[in-house]
mmCIF file of C-alpha atoms in Angstrom:
data_model
loop_
_atom_site.group_PDB
_atom_site.id
_atom_site.type_symbol
_atom_site.label_atom_id
_atom_site.label_comp_id
_atom_site.label_asym_id
_atom_site.label_seq_id
_atom_site.Cartn_x
_atom_site.Cartn_y
_atom_site.Cartn_z
ATOM 1 C CA MET N 2 -43.233 -13.824 -24.399
ATOM 2 C CA ASN N 3 -43.620 -10.115 -23.694
ATOM 3 C CA PRO N 4 -40.189 -8.602 -24.515
ATOM 4 C CA ASP N 5 -40.581 -6.155 -21.623
ATOM 5 C CA LEU N 6 -40.022 -9.102 -19.258
ATOM 6 C CA ALA N 7 -36.361 -8.942 -20.232
ATOM 7 C CA CYS N 8 -36.191 -5.428 -18.737
ATOM 8 C CA LEU N 9 -36.985 -6.658 -15.214
ATOM 9 C CA GLN N 10 -34.152 -6.879 -12.718
ATOM 10 C CA PRO N 11 -33.848 -9.893 -10.415
ATOM 11 C CA TYR N 12 -35.925 -9.394 -7.287
ATOM 12 C CA PRO N 13 -33.904 -8.313 -4.208
ATOM 13 C CA PHE N 14 -34.349 -11.689 -2.534
ATOM 14 C CA GLU N 15 -32.946 -13.440 -5.622
ATOM 15 C CA LYS N 16 -29.872 -11.220 -5.369
ATOM 16 C CA LEU N 17 -29.652 -12.018 -1.661
ATOM 17 C CA ALA N 18 -29.769 -15.776 -2.300
ATOM 18 C CA ALA N 19 -26.953 -15.400 -4.818
ATOM 19 C CA LEU N 20 -24.904 -13.355 -2.327
ATOM 20 C CA LYS N 21 -25.205 -16.127 0.274
ATOM 21 C CA GLN N 22 -24.561 -18.951 -2.190
ATOM 22 C CA GLY N 23 -21.828 -21.327 -1.017
ATOM 23 C CA ILE N 24 -21.522 -19.833 2.478
ATOM 24 C CA GLU N 25 -21.773 -22.217 5.415
ATOM 25 C CA ALA N 26 -23.197 -20.257 8.342
ATOM 26 C CA PRO N 27 -22.258 -21.151 11.948
ATOM 27 C CA ARG N 28 -24.325 -24.176 12.915
ATOM 28 C CA HIS N 29 -24.220 -23.384 16.626
ATOM 29 C CA LEU N 30 -26.273 -20.225 16.008
ATOM 30 C CA ASP N 31 -29.953 -20.239 15.096
ATOM 31 C CA HIS N 32 -30.693 -18.346 11.908
ATOM 32 C CA ILE N 33 -32.241 -14.891 12.366
ATOM 33 C CA ALA N 34 -34.058 -13.341 9.388
ATOM 34 C CA LEU N 35 -34.341 -9.553 9.330
ATOM 35 C CA TYR N 36 -34.346 -9.267 5.548
ATOM 36 C CA ILE N 37 -38.042 -9.544 4.720
ATOM 37 C CA GLY N 38 -40.889 -7.322 5.897
ATOM 38 C CA GLU N 39 -43.186 -10.161 6.905
ATOM 39 C CA PRO N 40 -44.908 -9.386 10.226
ATOM 40 C CA LYS N 41 -44.430 -12.066 12.879
ATOM 41 C CA HIS N 42 -46.801 -10.792 15.558
ATOM 42 C CA PRO N 43 -49.844 -13.074 15.918
ATOM 43 C CA THR N 44 -52.782 -12.438 13.620
ATOM 44 C CA PRO N 45 -55.662 -11.278 15.875
ATOM 45 C CA SER N 46 -58.228 -13.993 16.585
ATOM 46 C CA LEU N 47 -61.072 -11.673 15.554
ATOM 47 C CA ILE N 48 -59.733 -11.918 11.975
ATOM 48 C CA SER N 49 -59.207 -15.683 11.889
ATOM 49 C CA ASP N 50 -62.524 -16.295 13.659
ATOM 50 C CA ALA N 51 -64.404 -14.230 11.067
ATOM 51 C CA LEU N 52 -62.583 -16.009 8.251
ATOM 52 C CA ILE N 53 -63.483 -19.457 9.595
ATOM 53 C CA ALA N 54 -67.072 -18.461 10.294
ATOM 54 C CA HIS N 55 -67.577 -17.540 6.643
ATOM 55 C CA LEU N 56 -65.777 -20.402 4.911
ATOM 56 C CA HIS N 57 -69.146 -21.703 3.768
ATOM 57 C CA GLN N 58 -69.213 -18.717 1.391
ATOM 58 C CA LEU N 59 -66.444 -20.266 -0.697
ATOM 59 C CA SER N 60 -69.278 -21.717 -2.743
ATOM 60 C CA VAL N 61 -70.218 -18.205 -3.948
ATOM 61 C CA TYR N 62 -68.496 -16.170 -6.669
ATOM 62 C CA PRO N 63 -67.458 -12.791 -5.193
ATOM 63 C CA THR N 64 -67.817 -9.576 -7.159
ATOM 64 C CA THR N 65 -64.809 -7.458 -8.071
ATOM 65 C CA ARG N 66 -66.286 -4.413 -6.307
ATOM 66 C CA GLY N 67 -66.634 -6.305 -3.051
ATOM 67 C CA THR N 68 -69.589 -6.106 -0.706
ATOM 68 C CA LEU N 69 -71.101 -2.778 0.248
ATOM 69 C CA GLU N 70 -70.602 -3.723 3.908
ATOM 70 C CA LEU N 71 -66.833 -3.988 3.409
ATOM 71 C CA ARG N 72 -66.621 -0.741 1.455
ATOM 72 C CA GLU N 73 -68.667 1.047 4.115
ATOM 73 C CA ARG N 74 -66.403 -0.280 6.878
ATOM 74 C CA ILE N 75 -63.341 0.910 4.974
ATOM 75 C CA ALA N 76 -64.970 4.318 4.467
ATOM 76 C CA GLN N 77 -65.650 4.583 8.202
ATOM 77 C CA TRP N 78 -62.025 3.777 8.937
ATOM 78 C CA LEU N 79 -60.706 6.287 6.386
ATOM 79 C CA ASN N 80 -62.983 9.060 7.644
ATOM 80 C CA ARG N 81 -61.921 8.451 11.235
ATOM 81 C CA ARG N 82 -58.198 7.869 10.659
ATOM 82 C CA PHE N 83 -57.582 10.701 8.179
ATOM 83 C CA ARG N 84 -60.261 13.126 9.364
ATOM 84 C CA LEU N 85 -62.139 13.153 6.060
ATOM 85 C CA ALA N 86 -65.507 14.831 5.720
ATOM 86 C CA GLY N 87 -66.816 11.801 3.871
ATOM 87 C CA ILE N 88 -65.648 9.357 1.231
ATOM 88 C CA ASP N 89 -68.170 7.576 -0.969
ATOM 89 C CA PRO N 90 -68.047 3.771 -0.550
ATOM 90 C CA GLU N 91 -69.970 3.376 -3.810
ATOM 91 C CA SER N 92 -67.556 5.203 -6.111
ATOM 92 C CA GLN N 93 -64.313 5.985 -4.284
ATOM 93 C CA ILE N 94 -63.269 2.657 -2.698
ATOM 94 C CA LEU N 95 -62.298 -0.682 -4.211
ATOM 95 C CA PRO N 96 -61.129 -3.774 -2.261
ATOM 96 C CA VAL N 97 -57.964 -5.440 -3.565
ATOM 97 C CA ASN N 98 -55.970 -8.565 -2.785
ATOM 98 C CA GLY N 99 -53.191 -6.749 -0.956
ATOM 99 C CA THR N 100 -51.338 -3.629 -2.044
ATOM 100 C CA ARG N 101 -48.672 -5.454 -4.064
ATOM 101 C CA GLU N 102 -51.009 -6.651 -6.822
ATOM 102 C CA ALA N 103 -52.910 -3.362 -6.796
ATOM 103 C CA LEU N 104 -49.796 -1.184 -7.063
ATOM 104 C CA PHE N 105 -48.666 -3.258 -10.028
ATOM 105 C CA ALA N 106 -52.054 -3.497 -11.745
ATOM 106 C CA PHE N 107 -52.813 0.206 -11.364
ATOM 107 C CA ALA N 108 -49.956 1.158 -13.674
ATOM 108 C CA GLN N 109 -51.173 -1.319 -16.290
ATOM 109 C CA ALA N 110 -54.629 0.276 -16.234
ATOM 110 C CA LEU N 111 -53.381 3.877 -16.182
ATOM 111 C CA ILE N 112 -50.393 4.261 -18.506
ATOM 112 C CA GLU N 113 -50.983 5.544 -22.030
ATOM 113 C CA ARG N 114 -48.083 4.033 -23.984
ATOM 114 C CA THR N 115 -47.840 6.234 -27.072
ATOM 115 C CA SER N 116 -46.356 9.394 -25.558
ATOM 116 C CA GLU N 117 -43.005 8.306 -24.032
ATOM 117 C CA PRO N 118 -44.476 8.119 -20.523
ATOM 118 C CA LEU N 119 -42.438 8.403 -17.363
ATOM 119 C CA VAL N 120 -43.291 6.818 -14.026
ATOM 120 C CA LEU N 121 -41.537 8.622 -11.182
ATOM 121 C CA MET N 122 -40.629 6.712 -8.029
ATOM 122 C CA PRO N 123 -38.394 7.027 -4.967
ATOM 123 C CA ASN N 124 -34.896 5.533 -5.026
ATOM 124 C CA PRO N 125 -34.550 3.195 -3.135
ATOM 125 C CA CYS N 126 -38.038 1.758 -3.326
ATOM 126 C CA TYR N 127 -40.298 -1.260 -3.372
ATOM 127 C CA GLN N 128 -39.280 -2.907 -6.648
ATOM 128 C CA ILE N 129 -42.903 -3.487 -7.692
ATOM 129 C CA TYR N 130 -43.068 0.184 -8.751
ATOM 130 C CA GLU N 131 -40.243 -0.308 -11.233
ATOM 131 C CA GLY N 132 -41.615 -3.570 -12.614
ATOM 132 C CA ALA N 133 -45.084 -2.072 -12.955
ATOM 133 C CA ALA N 134 -43.702 0.843 -14.955
ATOM 134 C CA LEU N 135 -41.652 -1.335 -17.285
ATOM 135 C CA LEU N 136 -44.435 -3.805 -18.025
ATOM 136 C CA ALA N 137 -46.865 -0.942 -18.618
ATOM 137 C CA GLY N 138 -44.582 0.375 -21.357
ATOM 138 C CA ALA N 139 -43.261 3.353 -19.373
ATOM 139 C CA GLU N 140 -39.773 4.467 -18.418
ATOM 140 C CA PRO N 141 -38.940 4.489 -14.698
ATOM 141 C CA TYR N 142 -37.526 7.780 -13.424
ATOM 142 C CA TYR N 143 -35.745 7.539 -10.078
ATOM 143 C CA LEU N 144 -35.869 10.208 -7.374
ATOM 144 C CA ALA N 145 -33.009 9.849 -4.905
ATOM 145 C CA CYS N 146 -33.906 9.690 -1.218
ATOM 146 C CA ARG N 147 -30.952 11.347 0.499
ATOM 147 C CA LYS N 148 -30.353 11.777 4.204
ATOM 148 C CA VAL N 149 -29.897 15.531 3.744
ATOM 149 C CA ASN N 150 -33.588 15.732 2.756
ATOM 150 C CA GLY N 151 -34.772 13.368 5.473
ATOM 151 C CA PHE N 152 -34.932 10.572 2.868
ATOM 152 C CA ILE N 153 -37.747 12.391 1.031
ATOM 153 C CA PRO N 154 -37.117 12.992 -2.697
ATOM 154 C CA ASP N 155 -36.209 16.544 -3.655
ATOM 155 C CA PHE N 156 -39.271 17.211 -5.784
ATOM 156 C CA ASP N 157 -38.225 20.830 -6.379
ATOM 157 C CA ALA N 158 -35.224 19.531 -8.325
ATOM 158 C CA VAL N 159 -37.481 17.852 -10.918
ATOM 159 C CA ASP N 160 -37.747 20.025 -14.022
ATOM 160 C CA SER N 161 -40.966 20.878 -15.866
ATOM 161 C CA ALA N 162 -40.094 18.704 -18.872
ATOM 162 C CA THR N 163 -39.879 15.658 -16.617
ATOM 163 C CA TRP N 164 -43.137 16.480 -14.865
ATOM 164 C CA ASN N 165 -44.810 16.965 -18.255
ATOM 165 C CA ARG N 166 -43.811 13.434 -19.320
ATOM 166 C CA CYS N 167 -44.839 11.961 -15.965
ATOM 167 C CA GLN N 168 -48.086 9.996 -16.032
ATOM 168 C CA LEU N 169 -47.750 8.338 -12.634
ATOM 169 C CA LEU N 170 -45.871 9.208 -9.449
ATOM 170 C CA TYR N 171 -45.392 6.474 -6.850
ATOM 171 C CA ILE N 172 -44.752 7.623 -3.301
ATOM 172 C CA CYS N 173 -44.500 5.571 -0.127
ATOM 173 C CA SER N 174 -45.127 7.077 3.301
ATOM 174 C CA PRO N 175 -43.954 5.837 5.730
ATOM 175 C CA GLY N 176 -41.181 4.814 3.393
ATOM 176 C CA ASN N 177 -39.861 1.372 2.557
ATOM 177 C CA PRO N 178 -36.984 1.022 3.369
ATOM 178 C CA THR N 179 -36.247 4.424 4.920
ATOM 179 C CA GLY N 180 -39.203 4.931 7.270
ATOM 180 C CA ALA N 181 -39.439 8.561 6.090
ATOM 181 C CA VAL N 182 -42.826 10.257 6.509
ATOM 182 C CA PHE N 183 -44.150 12.875 4.073
ATOM 183 C CA ASP N 184 -45.558 15.904 5.854
ATOM 184 C CA GLN N 185 -48.890 17.354 4.756
ATOM 185 C CA ALA N 186 -47.315 20.367 3.063
ATOM 186 C CA THR N 187 -45.278 18.082 0.783
ATOM 187 C CA LEU N 188 -48.362 16.049 -0.103
ATOM 188 C CA VAL N 189 -50.306 19.224 -0.899
ATOM 189 C CA ARG N 190 -47.479 20.419 -3.153
ATOM 190 C CA LEU N 191 -47.476 17.095 -5.029
ATOM 191 C CA ILE N 192 -51.231 17.297 -5.598
ATOM 192 C CA GLU N 193 -50.784 20.797 -7.005
ATOM 193 C CA LEU N 194 -48.066 19.489 -9.339
ATOM 194 C CA ALA N 195 -50.291 16.588 -10.417
ATOM 195 C CA HIS N 196 -52.996 19.011 -11.539
ATOM 196 C CA GLN N 197 -50.521 21.377 -13.143
ATOM 197 C CA HIS N 198 -48.748 18.663 -15.152
ATOM 198 C CA ASN N 199 -51.546 16.131 -15.643
ATOM 199 C CA PHE N 200 -50.290 13.082 -13.750
ATOM 200 C CA VAL N 201 -51.681 10.758 -11.054
ATOM 201 C CA ILE N 202 -50.251 10.084 -7.588
ATOM 202 C CA ALA N 203 -50.268 6.512 -6.272
ATOM 203 C CA SER N 204 -49.579 6.732 -2.542
ATOM 204 C CA ASP N 205 -48.463 3.454 -0.975
ATOM 205 C CA GLU N 206 -49.566 3.816 2.654
ATOM 206 C CA CYS N 207 -49.341 0.203 3.784
ATOM 207 C CA TYR N 208 -47.085 1.171 6.741
ATOM 208 C CA SER N 209 -49.268 4.095 7.830
ATOM 209 C CA GLU N 210 -50.473 2.397 11.016
ATOM 210 C CA ILE N 211 -47.018 1.606 12.387
ATOM 211 C CA TYR N 212 -45.621 4.704 14.059
ATOM 212 C CA LEU N 213 -43.915 5.457 17.360
ATOM 213 C CA ASP N 214 -45.746 8.590 18.574
ATOM 214 C CA GLU N 215 -49.408 7.865 19.291
ATOM 215 C CA SER N 216 -50.178 11.578 19.165
ATOM 216 C CA ASN N 217 -48.659 12.058 15.708
ATOM 217 C CA PRO N 218 -49.900 9.559 13.104
ATOM 218 C CA PRO N 219 -48.498 9.983 9.579
ATOM 219 C CA PRO N 220 -50.740 12.088 7.327
ATOM 220 C CA GLY N 221 -52.198 10.537 4.182
ATOM 221 C CA LEU N 222 -52.654 11.739 0.626
ATOM 222 C CA LEU N 223 -56.455 11.908 0.873
ATOM 223 C CA GLN N 224 -56.122 13.871 4.099
ATOM 224 C CA ALA N 225 -53.932 16.410 2.311
ATOM 225 C CA ALA N 226 -56.345 16.579 -0.621
ATOM 226 C CA ALA N 227 -59.277 17.266 1.693
ATOM 227 C CA ALA N 228 -57.295 19.937 3.544
ATOM 228 C CA MET N 229 -56.772 21.844 0.279
ATOM 229 C CA GLY N 230 -60.432 21.538 -0.706
ATOM 230 C CA ASN N 231 -59.977 18.683 -3.183
ATOM 231 C CA HIS N 232 -62.832 16.605 -1.782
ATOM 232 C CA ASP N 233 -63.154 14.646 -5.031
ATOM 233 C CA PHE N 234 -59.570 13.465 -4.425
ATOM 234 C CA SER N 235 -58.831 14.276 -8.064
ATOM 235 C CA ARG N 236 -55.601 12.618 -9.312
ATOM 236 C CA CYS N 237 -55.109 10.887 -5.953
ATOM 237 C CA MET N 238 -55.122 7.153 -5.202
ATOM 238 C CA VAL N 239 -54.113 5.593 -1.894
ATOM 239 C CA PHE N 240 -53.240 1.951 -1.278
ATOM 240 C CA HIS N 241 -53.796 0.344 2.127
ATOM 241 C CA SER N 242 -53.358 -3.174 3.439
ATOM 242 C CA LEU N 243 -54.058 -5.370 6.447
ATOM 243 C CA SER N 244 -50.699 -7.144 6.105
ATOM 244 C CA LYS N 245 -48.704 -4.788 8.339
ATOM 245 C CA ARG N 246 -51.506 -3.051 10.236
ATOM 246 C CA SER N 247 -53.134 -6.272 11.393
ATOM 247 C CA ASN N 248 -50.335 -8.849 11.029
ATOM 248 C CA ALA N 249 -52.273 -10.656 8.310
ATOM 249 C CA PRO N 250 -49.945 -10.873 5.272
ATOM 250 C CA GLY N 251 -51.444 -14.216 4.241
ATOM 251 C CA LEU N 252 -54.962 -12.786 4.102
ATOM 252 C CA ARG N 253 -54.021 -10.751 0.999
ATOM 253 C CA SER N 254 -56.478 -7.992 1.759
ATOM 254 C CA GLY N 255 -56.350 -4.277 1.194
ATOM 255 C CA PHE N 256 -58.069 -1.503 -0.713
ATOM 256 C CA VAL N 257 -57.528 1.447 -3.020
ATOM 257 C CA ALA N 258 -59.400 4.706 -2.536
ATOM 258 C CA GLY N 259 -59.569 8.138 -4.121
ATOM 259 C CA ASP N 260 -60.552 9.706 -7.433
ATOM 260 C CA ALA N 261 -63.867 8.126 -8.559
ATOM 261 C CA ALA N 262 -62.952 8.323 -12.252
ATOM 262 C CA LEU N 263 -59.726 6.428 -11.602
ATOM 263 C CA ILE N 264 -61.568 3.876 -9.471
ATOM 264 C CA LYS N 265 -64.063 3.326 -12.283
ATOM 265 C CA GLY N 266 -61.349 2.639 -14.828
ATOM 266 C CA PHE N 267 -59.416 0.433 -12.429
ATOM 267 C CA LEU N 268 -62.571 -1.562 -11.692
ATOM 268 C CA THR N 269 -62.972 -2.238 -15.412
ATOM 269 C CA TYR N 270 -59.376 -3.462 -15.600
ATOM 270 C CA ARG N 271 -59.743 -5.666 -12.519
ATOM 271 C CA THR N 272 -63.011 -7.156 -13.772
ATOM 272 C CA TYR N 273 -61.108 -8.538 -16.759
ATOM 273 C CA HIS N 274 -58.083 -9.375 -14.618
ATOM 274 C CA GLY N 275 -60.218 -11.690 -12.468
ATOM 275 C CA CYS N 276 -58.973 -10.842 -8.990
ATOM 276 C CA ALA N 277 -62.077 -10.611 -6.794
ATOM 277 C CA MET N 278 -61.668 -11.093 -3.047
ATOM 278 C CA SER N 279 -63.413 -14.133 -1.533
ATOM 279 C CA LEU N 280 -66.379 -13.450 0.721
ATOM 280 C CA ALA N 281 -64.645 -15.181 3.621
ATOM 281 C CA THR N 282 -61.687 -12.815 3.261
ATOM 282 C CA GLN N 283 -64.021 -9.832 2.948
ATOM 283 C CA ASN N 284 -65.736 -10.702 6.219
ATOM 284 C CA ALA N 285 -62.400 -11.155 7.970
ATOM 285 C CA SER N 286 -61.413 -7.736 6.591
ATOM 286 C CA ILE N 287 -64.606 -6.143 7.913
ATOM 287 C CA ALA N 288 -63.645 -7.380 11.379
ATOM 288 C CA ALA N 289 -60.084 -6.086 11.044
ATOM 289 C CA TRP N 290 -60.901 -2.580 9.799
ATOM 290 C CA GLY N 291 -63.453 -2.207 12.596
ATOM 291 C CA ASP N 292 -61.003 -2.823 15.451
ATOM 292 C CA GLU N 293 -58.164 -0.602 16.675
ATOM 293 C CA ARG N 294 -57.189 -2.383 19.886
ATOM 294 C CA HIS N 295 -54.957 -4.873 18.126
ATOM 295 C CA VAL N 296 -53.347 -2.053 16.130
ATOM 296 C CA LEU N 297 -52.443 -0.184 19.320
ATOM 297 C CA GLU N 298 -50.855 -3.336 20.723
ATOM 298 C CA ASN N 299 -48.976 -3.860 17.473
ATOM 299 C CA ARG N 300 -47.424 -0.402 17.709
ATOM 300 C CA ARG N 301 -46.477 -0.991 21.350
ATOM 301 C CA LEU N 302 -44.547 -4.132 20.407
ATOM 302 C CA TYR N 303 -42.630 -2.297 17.676
ATOM 303 C CA ARG N 304 -41.796 0.586 20.020
ATOM 304 C CA GLU N 305 -40.234 -1.901 22.449
ATOM 305 C CA LYS N 306 -38.086 -3.411 19.716
ATOM 306 C CA PHE N 307 -36.901 -0.080 18.316
ATOM 307 C CA ALA N 308 -35.900 1.064 21.788
ATOM 308 C CA ALA N 309 -34.053 -2.150 22.649
ATOM 309 C CA VAL N 310 -32.177 -2.388 19.350
ATOM 310 C CA GLY N 311 -31.293 1.299 19.465
ATOM 311 C CA GLU N 312 -29.834 0.851 22.941
ATOM 312 C CA ILE N 313 -27.523 -1.927 21.689
ATOM 313 C CA LEU N 314 -26.465 -0.469 18.341
ATOM 314 C CA GLY N 315 -26.776 3.280 18.834
ATOM 315 C CA ASP N 316 -23.099 3.817 19.664
ATOM 316 C CA VAL N 317 -21.671 1.569 16.897
ATOM 317 C CA MET N 318 -23.975 2.324 13.948
ATOM 318 C CA GLU N 319 -25.523 5.496 12.607
ATOM 319 C CA LEU N 320 -29.197 4.821 13.293
ATOM 320 C CA ASP N 321 -31.217 7.668 11.858
ATOM 321 C CA GLN N 322 -34.207 8.767 13.922
ATOM 322 C CA GLN N 323 -37.076 6.392 13.202
ATOM 323 C CA THR N 324 -40.660 7.630 13.503
ATOM 324 C CA ALA N 325 -42.688 5.107 11.495
ATOM 325 C CA GLY N 326 -42.606 1.729 9.773
ATOM 326 C CA PHE N 327 -40.771 -1.300 11.134
ATOM 327 C CA TYR N 328 -37.457 -0.985 9.284
ATOM 328 C CA LEU N 329 -34.087 0.349 10.311
ATOM 329 C CA TRP N 330 -31.968 1.841 7.500
ATOM 330 C CA PRO N 331 -28.517 2.221 9.076
ATOM 331 C CA GLN N 332 -25.208 2.973 7.429
ATOM 332 C CA THR N 333 -22.680 0.144 7.321
ATOM 333 C CA PRO N 334 -19.002 0.443 8.223
ATOM 334 C CA ILE N 335 -18.060 -1.451 5.040
ATOM 335 C CA TYR N 336 -19.754 -1.989 1.664
ATOM 336 C CA ASP N 337 -23.344 -3.069 2.318
ATOM 337 C CA GLN N 338 -23.187 -6.335 0.358
ATOM 338 C CA GLU N 339 -19.964 -7.395 2.060
ATOM 339 C CA PHE N 340 -21.406 -6.454 5.447
ATOM 340 C CA ALA N 341 -24.518 -8.562 4.784
ATOM 341 C CA ARG N 342 -22.405 -11.459 3.517
ATOM 342 C CA ARG N 343 -20.233 -11.431 6.638
ATOM 343 C CA LEU N 344 -23.240 -11.162 8.944
ATOM 344 C CA PHE N 345 -24.577 -14.367 7.440
ATOM 345 C CA ALA N 346 -21.200 -16.121 7.303
ATOM 346 C CA GLU N 347 -20.121 -15.206 10.829
ATOM 347 C CA GLU N 348 -23.346 -14.617 12.779
ATOM 348 C CA HIS N 349 -26.039 -16.597 10.852
ATOM 349 C CA LEU N 350 -28.049 -13.401 10.473
ATOM 350 C CA THR N 351 -29.648 -12.244 7.207
ATOM 351 C CA VAL N 352 -30.267 -8.586 6.395
ATOM 352 C CA LEU N 353 -30.954 -6.981 3.021
ATOM 353 C CA PRO N 354 -28.193 -4.887 1.421
ATOM 354 C CA GLY N 355 -29.477 -1.409 0.629
ATOM 355 C CA SER N 356 -28.032 -1.523 -2.874
ATOM 356 C CA PHE N 357 -30.435 -4.365 -3.710
ATOM 357 C CA LEU N 358 -33.319 -1.891 -3.247
ATOM 358 C CA SER N 359 -31.831 1.069 -5.110
ATOM 359 C CA ARG N 360 -30.487 2.046 -8.522
ATOM 360 C CA ASP N 361 -27.175 3.723 -9.348
ATOM 361 C CA ILE N 362 -28.101 6.845 -11.315
ATOM 362 C CA GLU N 363 -25.265 8.907 -12.783
ATOM 363 C CA GLY N 364 -22.742 7.462 -10.352
ATOM 364 C CA PHE N 365 -24.819 7.865 -7.186
ATOM 365 C CA ASP N 366 -26.502 4.957 -5.419
ATOM 366 C CA PRO N 367 -28.610 6.086 -2.431
ATOM 367 C CA GLY N 368 -28.842 2.526 -1.085
ATOM 368 C CA ALA N 369 -25.120 1.798 -1.079
ATOM 369 C CA ASN N 370 -23.504 1.291 2.321
ATOM 370 C CA ARG N 371 -26.864 0.843 4.032
ATOM 371 C CA ILE N 372 -28.857 -2.205 5.046
ATOM 372 C CA ARG N 373 -32.555 -2.754 5.618
ATOM 373 C CA MET N 374 -33.367 -4.456 8.905
ATOM 374 C CA ALA N 375 -36.975 -5.522 9.448
ATOM 375 C CA LEU N 376 -37.711 -5.637 13.177
ATOM 376 C CA VAL N 377 -40.441 -8.199 12.701
ATOM 377 C CA PRO N 378 -39.343 -11.112 14.962
ATOM 378 C CA SER N 379 -39.965 -11.156 18.694
ATOM 379 C CA LEU N 380 -38.292 -8.699 21.072
ATOM 380 C CA GLU N 381 -35.956 -11.453 22.279
ATOM 381 C CA VAL N 382 -34.874 -12.345 18.749
ATOM 382 C CA CYS N 383 -34.376 -8.677 17.776
ATOM 383 C CA ILE N 384 -32.157 -8.165 20.839
ATOM 384 C CA ASN N 385 -30.172 -11.283 19.904
ATOM 385 C CA ALA N 386 -29.796 -9.977 16.349
ATOM 386 C CA ALA N 387 -28.609 -6.558 17.530
ATOM 387 C CA ASN N 388 -25.964 -8.166 19.726
ATOM 388 C CA ARG N 389 -24.705 -10.243 16.794
ATOM 389 C CA ILE N 390 -24.459 -7.140 14.600
ATOM 390 C CA ARG N 391 -22.570 -5.357 17.351
ATOM 391 C CA ARG N 392 -20.138 -8.280 17.611
ATOM 392 C CA LEU N 393 -19.387 -8.148 13.900
ATOM 393 C CA ILE N 394 -18.865 -4.393 13.903
ATOM 394 C CA GLN N 395 -16.452 -4.684 16.820
ATOM 395 C CA ARG N 396 -14.435 -7.247 14.850
ATOM 396 C CA LEU N 397 -14.152 -5.066 11.756
#
């Protein structure tokens, strides 16, 4: 087996299962799961109807590039959402089976192993970034997301030697688990650094369509590139998905877009990898990317939950101002793993300890004494969960 497999840490949910091992939760309480970012709002019927209507196409091999109709629909959405002058559906867009597999595979296609490469990533982060770096033969380099910087890494603190070894920078905006949003000036600065030091930016934007202020959507990497005159999107790749935007995590549908040269190389990799999207899924995706009504309703439901949970917990937990995403990232009154263990043992409620998403670097762990709460269940269930958390805190 590949010896790099031994470098991988257990996945956060494996650690969580071990933490809960042997605990008998209160049977009189229904279990509430806030630990996983799996949307629970209904998948819009326009998506399922399109999927069913094209099931007959399961008899046809799909191409890795996807249909031109899908790529054109994605281009229309990108141009409208991020105010682009025009993105080429022929050379700058590639459908993928969700962002998870694409974020992982992109590092395998990109990293040149012979020069001690670094892959920079936020800390805490989606663990796929770390695993992708390790299995591509690179060394992960962790950038702490501290509250003092609004949970955005302090990129100015990275020295030139580190940037020179960097081949790939993963960013996530809105952030998982923090919800932090990169402003356009920060994105522009990162693009300038990428050209100066010869690295590529992989921007995970799968939460970009979940935000609280309808008048202030999070900016994207391609939007920043276009604003600075980089209309070729050189050194920029964005990753988008229908999982969160359209409540369709089981559809496994998303896309990458950006630098045409990077898309070309990634297409070659994916052709050998054998991960083409079925035509039925492509047609369901065409329907999803063409509709915004269900996305507006999705945001409304999350706004209700954030407001209700904040009302219950705001005076007993430090809830940092949330502007995007569907996670809360609050501080805990005791060690995060013990707090999560007691929530399960005493309230039959599962949250994810922040330290399961972060790495202790030189004695500092930016996830310690925080938990990630995914406000994905119904409003009623989220209110119930908030009341249970409040009860535990009052007992501590």
